[in-house]
């Protein structure tokens, strides 16, 4: 297997309600999982308030570091929805009012309904935006340069993300395997350190868990090369059997 | 009421398992709510992988912008726990091995148990760190300069955060009030824009919701001055009654 270039992304969550503790985020895990499945490495997440300076500053910092920047939130009809102005400012593009494609999409969703200033606010798009459809309420997300702009309402974000994953340049998928070890992290720390040193091309993560059924350590192997994962996992099983430590295979994800 | 200076904080979540979509974050909302209750404005959250460069870069960027930086994760016993090295690097401090306070705390939690290299890794602290106790498993968090370092395991993080809130410089609490409006955002957008313009010292947020019982808009008023919130909320109720739009008071938080 030849190593392909890694495709990276950052996620910018625009959400004052998350920063104030009012709302529990529901979007990060869905987007992280969607990107992981198409071989894009989500490399950073930022959550910022609904302010033009905060959003455009973060977009410009992130889009220079990563292949894609995805955003959620702030594209609704109200005064506190300022994402489009922030994206336009970050990309130095003008904002186009009443984008005809967006107006048409909203008319199809609300036949016969007059589009007042609130709804028309959702047809303001940075010049050059390609639409991401929103079958639930019409008002679109969009892609522009390497930035993907989606709604914050989880139900709508998911339909947009499911569309977006088909339009991004994908990389080689990172495969993973998880072994549940019936020992606390401290007891297997040296074993895992030796294992990581012997398998430098596999990323070996260690995550303690505490459940009603017991506690222990999830050891997660991640690599683009399934064979390398298999080798490292075999070595861990051998070491655990030698020391008489119980373990179980938890899951295996698709191949790279 | 005189306006006090705002105390700000950023949260840095160190969590490769969240970026890969394997784990749903459970810490952000708890920390956001805890800070909100003591009048500290959580102003940005970042999630980065378990890498020294990524962590120290984020810490140094955030601690210059905000009064406090809180971190979660990466202080366990295994090779992929590199937060302490990253914090020491960011603050240009040496790492002290076998901090006697940390060793003592772990011995109390595990009487008679030998502290091997794994557990002792959790007694490595940047020079000058003040401990944050961990009654569940001994291994402490710590505070150093304006950085607060906590565990990533939610149960342990919560006990640490409950201790930390008593040790931070607090600000004037931001009060909030939420009114549930039985109309989609687009229908009240102009009303809310006018309201925000007339009440510039109250932050008026609009959050659409879709529940089995119906859909509509949560309007959230936030300010350090409860009287200003009351005035803005009264003005909204008046406007809604004039237009015949149904609404209900949802909640009111403590006073500032």
Short mmCIF file of C-alpha atoms in Angstrom, two decimals:
data_model
loop_
_atom_site.label_atom_id
_atom_site.label_comp_id
_atom_site.label_asym_id
_atom_site.label_seq_id
_atom_site.Cartn_x
_atom_site.Cartn_y
_atom_site.Cartn_z
CA UNK A 1 0.00 0.00 0.00
CA UNK A 2 1.44 3.38 -0.95
CA UNK A 3 0.95 6.20 1.49
CA UNK A 4 -1.29 8.89 0.00
CA UNK A 5 -1.16 12.48 1.04
CA UNK A 6 -3.23 13.20 4.12
CA UNK A 7 -6.27 15.43 3.58
CA UNK A 8 -6.99 17.56 6.65
CA UNK A 9 -9.93 19.62 7.85
CA UNK A 10 -10.83 21.93 10.71
CA UNK A 11 -14.33 22.47 12.07
CA UNK A 12 -15.47 25.88 13.27
CA UNK A 13 -18.59 25.72 15.44
CA UNK A 14 -20.30 29.10 15.64
CA UNK A 15 -22.27 28.82 18.82
CA UNK A 16 -22.64 31.28 21.64
CA UNK A 17 -25.24 28.95 23.15
CA UNK A 18 -22.60 26.21 23.48
CA UNK A 19 -20.05 28.55 25.07
CA UNK A 20 -22.59 29.70 27.65
CA UNK A 21 -23.35 26.09 28.60
CA UNK A 22 -26.97 26.44 27.50
CA UNK A 23 -26.72 23.84 24.74
CA UNK A 24 -24.81 20.56 24.49
CA UNK A 25 -23.06 20.27 21.12
CA UNK A 26 -24.47 17.51 18.92
CA UNK A 27 -22.63 18.28 15.69
CA UNK A 28 -18.94 17.64 16.31
CA UNK A 29 -19.15 13.85 16.63
CA UNK A 30 -21.32 13.52 13.49
CA UNK A 31 -18.97 15.62 11.37
CA UNK A 32 -15.86 13.93 12.84
CA UNK A 33 -17.26 10.51 12.00
CA UNK A 34 -18.34 11.58 8.49
CA UNK A 35 -14.88 12.94 7.69
CA UNK A 36 -13.14 9.90 9.18
CA UNK A 37 -15.15 7.60 6.90
CA UNK A 38 -13.93 9.40 3.74
CA UNK A 39 -10.31 9.61 4.84
CA UNK A 40 -10.20 13.26 5.88
CA UNK A 41 -8.40 13.89 9.16
CA UNK A 42 -10.29 16.31 11.39
CA UNK A 43 -7.30 18.07 12.93
CA UNK A 44 -8.80 20.87 15.00
CA UNK A 45 -12.17 22.09 16.23
CA UNK A 46 -12.87 25.61 17.42
CA UNK A 47 -16.02 26.96 19.03
CA UNK A 48 -16.41 30.75 18.85
CA UNK A 49 -19.21 33.25 19.57
CA UNK A 50 -21.53 34.72 16.93
CA UNK A 51 -19.26 37.67 16.10
CA UNK A 52 -17.91 38.71 12.70
CA UNK A 53 -14.37 39.35 13.99
CA UNK A 54 -14.21 36.05 15.89
CA UNK A 55 -15.54 34.00 12.97
CA UNK A 56 -13.49 35.60 10.20
CA UNK A 57 -10.33 35.50 12.32
CA UNK A 58 -10.74 31.79 12.98
CA UNK A 59 -11.62 31.01 9.34
CA UNK A 60 -8.53 32.76 8.06
CA UNK A 61 -6.27 31.09 10.60
CA UNK A 62 -7.68 27.61 9.95
CA UNK A 63 -7.99 27.70 6.17
CA UNK A 64 -4.27 28.36 5.85
CA UNK A 65 -3.39 25.40 8.05
CA UNK A 66 -5.78 22.74 6.75
CA UNK A 67 -7.18 21.61 3.41
CA UNK A 68 -10.78 22.35 4.38
CA UNK A 69 -12.60 24.44 6.94
CA UNK A 70 -16.19 23.42 7.74
CA UNK A 71 -18.44 25.73 9.73
CA UNK A 72 -21.76 25.16 11.46
CA UNK A 73 -24.20 27.77 12.68
CA UNK A 74 -25.05 31.40 12.13
CA UNK A 75 -26.73 31.19 8.71
CA UNK A 76 -30.33 31.62 9.87
CA UNK A 77 -32.63 34.60 9.34
CA UNK A 78 -32.04 36.64 12.49
CA UNK A 79 -29.79 39.56 13.42
CA UNK A 80 -27.35 37.30 15.32
CA UNK A 81 -26.70 35.18 12.21
CA UNK A 82 -23.53 36.82 10.93
CA UNK A 83 -21.60 33.88 9.46
CA UNK A 84 -22.07 34.91 5.82
CA UNK A 85 -20.77 38.41 6.48
CA UNK A 86 -17.81 36.93 8.36
CA UNK A 87 -16.97 34.43 5.59
CA UNK A 88 -17.24 37.14 2.93
CA UNK A 89 -14.96 39.35 5.00
CA UNK A 90 -12.43 36.53 5.54
CA UNK A 91 -12.35 35.71 1.82
CA UNK A 92 -12.52 39.36 0.72
CA UNK A 93 -15.64 38.72 -1.39
CA UNK A 94 -18.74 40.86 -1.65
CA UNK A 95 -22.07 39.54 -0.34
CA UNK A 96 -24.71 39.01 -3.05
CA UNK A 97 -28.29 39.77 -1.96
CA UNK A 98 -31.21 37.61 -3.15
CA UNK A 99 -29.17 34.84 -4.75
CA UNK A 100 -31.69 33.47 -7.30
CA UNK A 101 -30.80 29.81 -6.62
CA UNK A 102 -31.36 30.26 -2.89
CA UNK A 103 -34.63 32.18 -3.44
CA UNK A 104 -35.85 29.40 -5.75
CA UNK A 105 -34.94 26.69 -3.21
CA UNK A 106 -36.86 28.46 -0.47
CA UNK A 107 -39.89 29.07 -2.69
CA UNK A 108 -40.00 25.33 -3.44
CA UNK A 109 -40.00 24.57 0.29
CA UNK A 110 -42.67 27.16 1.12
CA UNK A 111 -44.92 27.37 -1.95
CA UNK A 112 -47.11 30.43 -2.02
CA UNK A 113 -45.45 31.99 1.00
CA UNK A 114 -44.09 35.50 0.69
CA UNK A 115 -40.35 35.70 1.34
CA UNK A 116 -39.99 38.52 3.85
CA UNK A 117 -36.72 40.16 4.93
CA UNK A 118 -35.98 37.34 7.41
CA UNK A 119 -36.13 34.55 4.85
CA UNK A 120 -34.40 36.71 2.24
CA UNK A 121 -31.52 37.16 4.67
CA UNK A 122 -30.81 33.46 4.09
CA UNK A 123 -30.40 34.17 0.35
CA UNK A 124 -27.45 36.49 1.05
CA UNK A 125 -24.34 34.58 -0.05
CA UNK A 126 -20.68 35.44 -0.62
CA UNK A 127 -20.03 35.93 -4.35
CA UNK A 128 -18.96 32.65 -5.96
CA UNK A 129 -20.62 30.33 -3.43
CA UNK A 130 -21.72 26.87 -4.63
CA UNK A 131 -24.93 25.82 -2.88
CA UNK A 132 -25.32 22.90 -0.48
CA UNK A 133 -28.99 21.91 -0.60
CA UNK A 134 -31.25 21.92 2.45
CA UNK A 135 -34.24 19.69 1.74
CA UNK A 136 -35.76 20.38 5.16
CA UNK A 137 -36.23 24.15 5.03
CA UNK A 138 -34.80 25.34 1.73
CA UNK A 139 -32.26 27.86 2.98
CA UNK A 140 -28.96 26.51 1.62
CA UNK A 141 -25.47 26.06 2.97
CA UNK A 142 -22.59 26.64 0.59
CA UNK A 143 -19.03 25.86 -0.38
CA UNK A 144 -16.60 28.60 -1.36
CA UNK A 145 -12.85 28.20 -1.91
CA UNK A 146 -11.89 25.62 0.74
CA UNK A 147 -14.63 26.66 3.18
CA UNK A 148 -17.88 24.72 3.71
CA UNK A 149 -20.70 26.58 5.47
CA UNK A 150 -23.52 24.57 7.06
CA UNK A 151 -26.50 25.15 9.33
CA UNK A 152 -26.21 24.67 13.10
CA UNK A 153 -29.55 22.91 13.64
CA UNK A 154 -28.40 19.26 13.91
CA UNK A 155 -31.14 17.81 11.69
CA UNK A 156 -30.37 20.27 8.88
CA UNK A 157 -26.59 20.07 9.35
CA UNK A 158 -26.73 16.30 8.88
CA UNK A 159 -28.50 16.47 5.52
CA UNK A 160 -25.98 19.09 4.41
CA UNK A 161 -22.98 17.07 5.63
CA UNK A 162 -24.27 13.96 3.86
CA UNK A 163 -24.24 16.00 0.64
CA UNK A 164 -20.87 17.62 1.31
CA UNK A 165 -18.95 14.36 1.87
CA UNK A 166 -19.62 13.46 -1.77
CA UNK A 167 -18.03 16.71 -2.96
CA UNK A 168 -14.76 16.84 -0.99
CA UNK A 169 -11.39 15.54 -2.15
CA UNK A 170 -10.90 12.47 -0.01
CA UNK A 171 -7.77 10.78 1.28
CA UNK A 172 -6.82 7.26 2.23
CA UNK A 173 -9.04 6.19 5.03
CA UNK A 174 -7.43 5.70 8.42
CA UNK A 175 -8.39 2.29 9.74
CA UNK A 176 -8.70 1.59 13.42
CA UNK A 177 -8.99 -1.32 15.80
CA UNK A 178 -9.80 -1.29 19.48
CA UNK A 179 -8.79 -3.82 22.13
CA UNK A 180 -10.38 -3.69 25.56
CA UNK A 181 -7.82 -4.52 28.24
CA UNK A 182 -9.02 -5.51 31.73
CA UNK A 183 -6.34 -3.49 33.53
CA UNK A 184 -6.01 0.13 34.57
CA UNK A 185 -3.83 2.30 32.35
CA UNK A 186 -0.99 2.46 34.87
CA UNK A 187 -0.55 -1.33 34.74
CA UNK A 188 -0.16 -1.45 30.96
CA UNK A 189 1.58 1.90 30.45
CA UNK A 190 5.05 0.39 30.00
CA UNK A 191 3.74 -2.32 27.67
CA UNK A 192 2.05 0.31 25.52
CA UNK A 193 5.09 2.59 25.50
CA UNK A 194 7.27 -0.32 24.28
CA UNK A 195 4.61 -1.24 21.73
CA UNK A 196 4.44 2.31 20.38
CA UNK A 197 8.25 2.44 20.10
CA UNK A 198 8.26 -0.84 18.17
CA UNK A 199 5.41 0.22 15.85
CA UNK A 200 6.09 3.89 15.07
CA UNK A 201 3.82 3.96 12.00
CA UNK A 202 0.73 2.96 14.01
CA UNK A 203 -0.78 5.58 16.29
CA UNK A 204 -1.54 3.81 19.58
CA UNK A 205 -3.99 5.59 21.86
CA UNK A 206 -4.94 4.60 25.39
CA UNK A 207 -8.33 5.53 26.88
CA UNK A 208 -9.36 4.56 30.40
CA UNK A 209 -13.01 3.63 30.91
CA UNK A 210 -15.17 3.22 33.98
CA UNK A 211 -18.41 1.33 33.44
CA UNK A 212 -20.82 -0.48 35.69
CA UNK A 213 -19.51 -3.75 34.26
CA UNK A 214 -15.96 -2.86 35.27
CA UNK A 215 -13.08 -0.62 34.38
CA UNK A 216 -10.02 -0.90 32.21
CA UNK A 217 -8.32 0.54 29.17
CA UNK A 218 -9.35 0.79 25.54
CA UNK A 219 -6.28 0.59 23.34
CA UNK A 220 -6.94 2.06 19.89
CA UNK A 221 -4.65 1.41 16.92
CA UNK A 222 -4.90 3.84 13.98
CA UNK A 223 -3.08 3.67 10.65
CA UNK A 224 -3.78 3.87 6.94
CA UNK A 225 -2.23 0.38 6.62
CA UNK A 226 -4.36 -2.44 8.01
CA UNK A 227 -1.41 -4.85 7.99
CA UNK A 228 0.57 -2.59 10.31
CA UNK A 229 -2.41 -2.44 12.67
CA UNK A 230 -2.70 -6.23 12.62
CA UNK A 231 0.99 -6.59 13.49
CA UNK A 232 0.77 -4.17 16.40
CA UNK A 233 -2.46 -5.72 17.71
CA UNK A 234 -0.90 -9.20 17.53
CA UNK A 235 2.09 -7.97 19.51
CA UNK A 236 -0.19 -6.50 22.18
CA UNK A 237 -2.21 -9.71 22.48
CA UNK A 238 1.04 -11.64 22.90
CA UNK A 239 2.27 -9.33 25.63
CA UNK A 240 -1.07 -9.48 27.47
CA UNK A 241 -1.18 -13.28 27.30
CA UNK A 242 2.36 -13.48 28.66
CA UNK A 243 1.42 -11.31 31.63
CA UNK A 244 -1.92 -13.08 32.14
CA UNK A 245 -3.97 -9.93 31.49
CA UNK A 246 -7.48 -10.44 30.08
CA UNK A 247 -8.53 -8.61 26.93
CA UNK A 248 -11.19 -8.60 24.22
CA UNK A 249 -11.41 -7.31 20.67
CA UNK A 250 -13.97 -4.48 20.66
CA UNK A 251 -14.42 -3.41 17.08
CA UNK A 252 -12.72 -3.18 13.74
CA UNK A 253 -13.45 -0.46 11.21
CA UNK A 254 -13.41 -0.74 7.45
CA UNK A 255 -10.21 -1.12 5.52
CA UNK A 256 -8.19 1.77 4.19
CA UNK B 1 -25.29 48.39 38.95
CA UNK B 2 -21.75 49.23 37.87
CA UNK B 3 -20.27 47.21 35.07
CA UNK B 4 -17.32 45.16 36.30
CA UNK B 5 -14.52 44.04 34.07
CA UNK B 6 -15.29 40.84 32.21
CA UNK B 7 -13.23 37.80 33.16
CA UNK B 8 -12.67 35.52 30.17
CA UNK B 9 -11.52 31.95 29.69
CA UNK B 10 -10.72 29.55 26.88
CA UNK B 11 -11.02 25.77 27.06
CA UNK B 12 -8.53 23.49 25.32
CA UNK B 13 -9.80 19.93 24.93
CA UNK B 14 -6.94 17.52 24.25
CA UNK B 15 -8.68 14.65 22.59
CA UNK B 16 -7.70 12.71 19.51
CA UNK B 17 -10.59 10.36 20.26
CA UNK B 18 -13.05 13.24 19.85
CA UNK B 19 -11.50 14.42 16.58
CA UNK B 20 -11.73 10.91 15.14
CA UNK B 21 -15.42 10.71 16.00
CA UNK B 22 -14.85 7.78 18.34
CA UNK B 23 -15.97 9.64 21.46
CA UNK B 24 -18.71 12.21 22.05
CA UNK B 25 -17.41 15.10 24.18
CA UNK B 26 -19.03 15.29 27.62
CA UNK B 27 -16.83 17.94 29.20
CA UNK B 28 -17.47 21.19 27.32
CA UNK B 29 -21.02 21.77 28.56
CA UNK B 30 -20.09 21.04 32.19
CA UNK B 31 -17.15 23.45 32.14
CA UNK B 32 -19.11 26.10 30.23
CA UNK B 33 -21.92 25.95 32.78
CA UNK B 34 -19.52 26.03 35.74
CA UNK B 35 -17.74 29.12 34.41
CA UNK B 36 -21.02 30.83 33.55
CA UNK B 37 -22.22 30.41 37.14
CA UNK B 38 -19.18 32.23 38.54
CA UNK B 39 -19.25 35.06 36.02
CA UNK B 40 -16.39 33.93 33.76
CA UNK B 41 -17.15 34.19 30.05
CA UNK B 42 -16.05 31.10 28.15
CA UNK B 43 -14.95 32.81 24.94
CA UNK B 44 -13.42 30.05 22.85
CA UNK B 45 -13.04 26.27 22.85
CA UNK B 46 -10.42 24.38 20.87
CA UNK B 47 -10.07 20.64 20.41
CA UNK B 48 -6.61 19.48 19.33
CA UNK B 49 -4.83 16.09 19.03
CA UNK B 50 -2.51 14.64 21.67
CA UNK B 51 0.65 16.29 20.29
CA UNK B 52 3.12 18.52 22.11
CA UNK B 53 3.33 21.07 19.30
CA UNK B 54 -0.45 21.29 18.87
CA UNK B 55 -1.11 21.65 22.61
CA UNK B 56 1.66 24.14 23.41
CA UNK B 57 0.84 26.23 20.34
CA UNK B 58 -2.81 26.48 21.33
CA UNK B 59 -2.01 27.21 24.99
CA UNK B 60 0.31 30.05 24.08
CA UNK B 61 -2.15 31.55 21.62
CA UNK B 62 -5.09 31.33 24.03
CA UNK B 63 -3.41 32.43 27.26
CA UNK B 64 -2.46 35.73 25.67
CA UNK B 65 -6.02 36.42 24.57
CA UNK B 66 -7.99 35.35 27.65
CA UNK B 67 -7.64 35.60 31.43
CA UNK B 68 -7.60 31.83 31.90
CA UNK B 69 -6.94 28.74 29.82
CA UNK B 70 -8.41 25.47 31.08
CA UNK B 71 -7.31 22.17 29.56
CA UNK B 72 -8.77 18.67 29.78
CA UNK B 73 -7.07 15.41 28.88
CA UNK B 74 -3.62 14.00 28.34
CA UNK B 75 -2.43 13.80 31.96
CA UNK B 76 -2.75 10.03 32.40
CA UNK B 77 0.03 7.44 32.74
CA UNK B 78 0.53 6.34 29.13
CA UNK B 79 2.90 7.34 26.32
CA UNK B 80 0.20 9.35 24.53
CA UNK B 81 -0.35 11.59 27.61
CA UNK B 82 1.86 14.54 26.69
CA UNK B 83 -0.04 17.50 28.15
CA UNK B 84 2.43 18.18 30.97
CA UNK B 85 5.37 18.29 28.58
CA UNK B 86 3.40 20.60 26.30
CA UNK B 87 2.39 22.96 29.13
CA UNK B 88 5.96 23.07 30.46
CA UNK B 89 7.18 23.85 26.95
CA UNK B 90 4.57 26.58 26.45
CA UNK B 91 5.43 28.22 29.78
CA UNK B 92 9.20 27.62 29.42
CA UNK B 93 9.33 25.72 32.73
CA UNK B 94 11.21 22.51 33.50
CA UNK B 95 9.25 19.35 34.34
CA UNK B 96 9.79 18.09 37.90
CA UNK B 97 9.79 14.29 38.27
CA UNK B 98 8.21 12.60 41.30
CA UNK B 99 6.53 15.68 42.76
CA UNK B 100 6.24 14.66 46.45
CA UNK B 101 2.71 16.08 46.85
CA UNK B 102 1.48 14.09 43.87
CA UNK B 103 3.24 10.92 45.01
CA UNK B 104 1.68 11.34 48.46
CA UNK B 105 -1.81 11.84 46.99
CA UNK B 106 -1.52 8.69 44.89
CA UNK B 107 -0.19 6.66 47.82
CA UNK B 108 -3.24 7.69 49.85
CA UNK B 109 -5.52 6.49 47.05
CA UNK B 110 -3.70 3.19 46.57
CA UNK B 111 -2.33 2.23 50.01
CA UNK B 112 0.33 -0.45 49.88
CA UNK B 113 0.52 -0.41 46.10
CA UNK B 114 3.90 0.09 44.47
CA UNK B 115 4.00 3.18 42.26
CA UNK B 116 5.49 1.92 38.98
CA UNK B 117 6.70 4.07 36.08
CA UNK B 118 3.12 4.48 34.75
CA UNK B 119 1.71 5.94 37.95
CA UNK B 120 4.87 7.96 38.56
CA UNK B 121 4.40 9.56 35.14
CA UNK B 122 1.37 11.28 36.69
CA UNK B 123 3.64 12.85 39.33
CA UNK B 124 5.59 14.70 36.62
CA UNK B 125 4.53 18.38 36.90
CA UNK B 126 5.78 21.67 35.48
CA UNK B 127 7.85 23.51 38.09
CA UNK B 128 5.68 25.84 40.15
CA UNK B 129 2.39 23.96 39.66
CA UNK B 130 -0.28 24.21 42.37
CA UNK B 131 -2.16 20.93 42.71
CA UNK B 132 -5.85 20.38 41.98
CA UNK B 133 -6.91 17.36 44.03
CA UNK B 134 -8.34 14.19 42.48
CA UNK B 135 -10.22 12.29 45.19
CA UNK B 136 -11.15 9.51 42.76
CA UNK B 137 -7.74 8.25 41.67
CA UNK B 138 -5.15 10.46 43.34
CA UNK B 139 -3.27 11.71 40.29
CA UNK B 140 -3.73 15.48 40.49
CA UNK B 141 -4.51 18.24 38.06
CA UNK B 142 -2.79 21.57 38.56
CA UNK B 143 -2.85 25.33 38.10
CA UNK B 144 0.17 27.23 36.85
CA UNK B 145 0.25 30.90 35.83
CA UNK B 146 -3.16 31.40 34.18
CA UNK B 147 -3.43 27.79 32.99
CA UNK B 148 -5.59 25.12 34.66
CA UNK B 149 -4.83 21.50 33.74
CA UNK B 150 -7.50 18.85 34.38
CA UNK B 151 -8.12 15.20 33.57
CA UNK B 152 -10.18 14.19 30.53
CA UNK B 153 -12.19 11.39 32.17
CA UNK B 154 -15.52 13.17 32.79
CA UNK B 155 -16.02 11.86 36.32
CA UNK B 156 -12.56 13.01 37.42
CA UNK B 157 -12.72 16.29 35.47
CA UNK B 158 -15.92 17.23 37.31
CA UNK B 159 -14.41 16.83 40.77
CA UNK B 160 -11.43 18.89 39.63
CA UNK B 161 -13.60 21.61 38.08
CA UNK B 162 -15.72 21.84 41.24
CA UNK B 163 -12.50 22.56 43.14
CA UNK B 164 -11.13 24.98 40.53
CA UNK B 165 -14.18 27.27 40.45
CA UNK B 166 -13.46 28.21 44.07
CA UNK B 167 -9.92 29.32 43.15
CA UNK B 168 -10.48 31.50 40.06
CA UNK B 169 -10.95 35.27 40.05
CA UNK B 170 -14.61 35.64 39.21
CA UNK B 171 -16.52 38.35 37.41
CA UNK B 172 -20.04 39.69 37.51
CA UNK B 173 -22.33 36.88 36.56
CA UNK B 174 -24.14 37.23 33.25
CA UNK B 175 -27.84 36.67 33.81
CA UNK B 176 -30.06 35.20 31.16
CA UNK B 177 -33.73 34.74 30.38
CA UNK B 178 -35.33 32.65 27.69
CA UNK B 179 -38.70 33.18 26.01
CA UNK B 180 -40.15 30.44 23.81
CA UNK B 181 -41.91 31.96 20.79
CA UNK B 182 -44.35 29.83 18.79
CA UNK B 183 -43.16 31.12 15.42
CA UNK B 184 -40.32 30.17 13.09
CA UNK B 185 -37.30 32.43 13.20
CA UNK B 186 -38.06 34.04 9.85
CA UNK B 187 -41.38 35.36 11.14
CA UNK B 188 -39.86 37.13 14.14
CA UNK B 189 -36.53 38.12 12.58
CA UNK B 190 -37.49 41.76 12.00
CA UNK B 191 -39.00 42.07 15.49
CA UNK B 192 -35.81 40.72 17.02
CA UNK B 193 -33.56 42.93 14.90
CA UNK B 194 -35.54 46.00 16.01
CA UNK B 195 -35.42 44.78 19.61
CA UNK B 196 -31.64 44.29 19.50
CA UNK B 197 -31.19 47.77 18.03
CA UNK B 198 -33.31 49.29 20.81
CA UNK B 199 -31.53 47.32 23.57
CA UNK B 200 -27.85 47.37 22.59
CA UNK B 201 -26.59 46.43 26.08
CA UNK B 202 -28.54 43.16 26.11
CA UNK B 203 -27.25 40.34 23.91
CA UNK B 204 -30.31 38.87 22.19
CA UNK B 205 -29.83 35.39 20.71
CA UNK B 206 -32.30 33.48 18.57
CA UNK B 207 -32.28 29.67 18.47
CA UNK B 208 -34.75 27.68 16.37
CA UNK B 209 -36.00 24.42 17.86
CA UNK B 210 -37.83 21.44 16.42
CA UNK B 211 -39.49 19.16 18.95
CA UNK B 212 -42.23 16.59 18.81
CA UNK B 213 -44.48 19.06 20.58
CA UNK B 214 -43.90 21.67 17.90
CA UNK B 215 -41.35 24.06 16.58
CA UNK B 216 -40.48 27.67 17.15
CA UNK B 217 -37.78 29.99 18.40
CA UNK B 218 -36.04 30.35 21.74
CA UNK B 219 -35.10 33.97 22.31
CA UNK B 220 -32.33 34.29 24.91
CA UNK B 221 -31.49 37.60 26.60
CA UNK B 222 -28.06 37.88 28.24
CA UNK B 223 -26.67 40.78 30.27
CA UNK B 224 -24.96 41.48 33.56
CA UNK B 225 -27.84 43.81 34.42
CA UNK B 226 -31.10 42.04 35.22
CA UNK B 227 -33.10 45.25 34.85
CA UNK B 228 -31.96 45.66 31.26
CA UNK B 229 -33.00 42.07 30.54
CA UNK B 230 -36.41 42.71 32.08
CA UNK B 231 -36.91 45.79 29.92
CA UNK B 232 -35.99 43.96 26.72
CA UNK B 233 -38.13 40.94 27.61
CA UNK B 234 -41.09 43.22 28.35
CA UNK B 235 -40.66 44.89 24.98
CA UNK B 236 -40.63 41.52 23.22
CA UNK B 237 -43.77 40.34 25.03
CA UNK B 238 -45.50 43.55 23.99
CA UNK B 239 -44.53 43.13 20.34
CA UNK B 240 -45.63 39.48 20.33
CA UNK B 241 -48.98 40.32 21.91
CA UNK B 242 -49.55 43.06 19.33
CA UNK B 243 -48.92 40.62 16.49
CA UNK B 244 -50.95 37.84 18.16
CA UNK B 245 -47.94 35.49 18.42
CA UNK B 246 -48.00 32.98 21.27
CA UNK B 247 -45.06 32.76 23.66
CA UNK B 248 -44.04 31.36 27.06
CA UNK B 249 -41.37 32.17 29.60
CA UNK B 250 -38.96 29.21 29.69
CA UNK B 251 -36.47 29.88 32.43
CA UNK B 252 -34.73 32.59 34.37
CA UNK B 253 -31.24 32.21 35.77
CA UNK B 254 -29.84 33.69 38.97
CA UNK B 255 -29.22 37.37 39.30
CA UNK B 256 -25.91 39.02 38.50
#
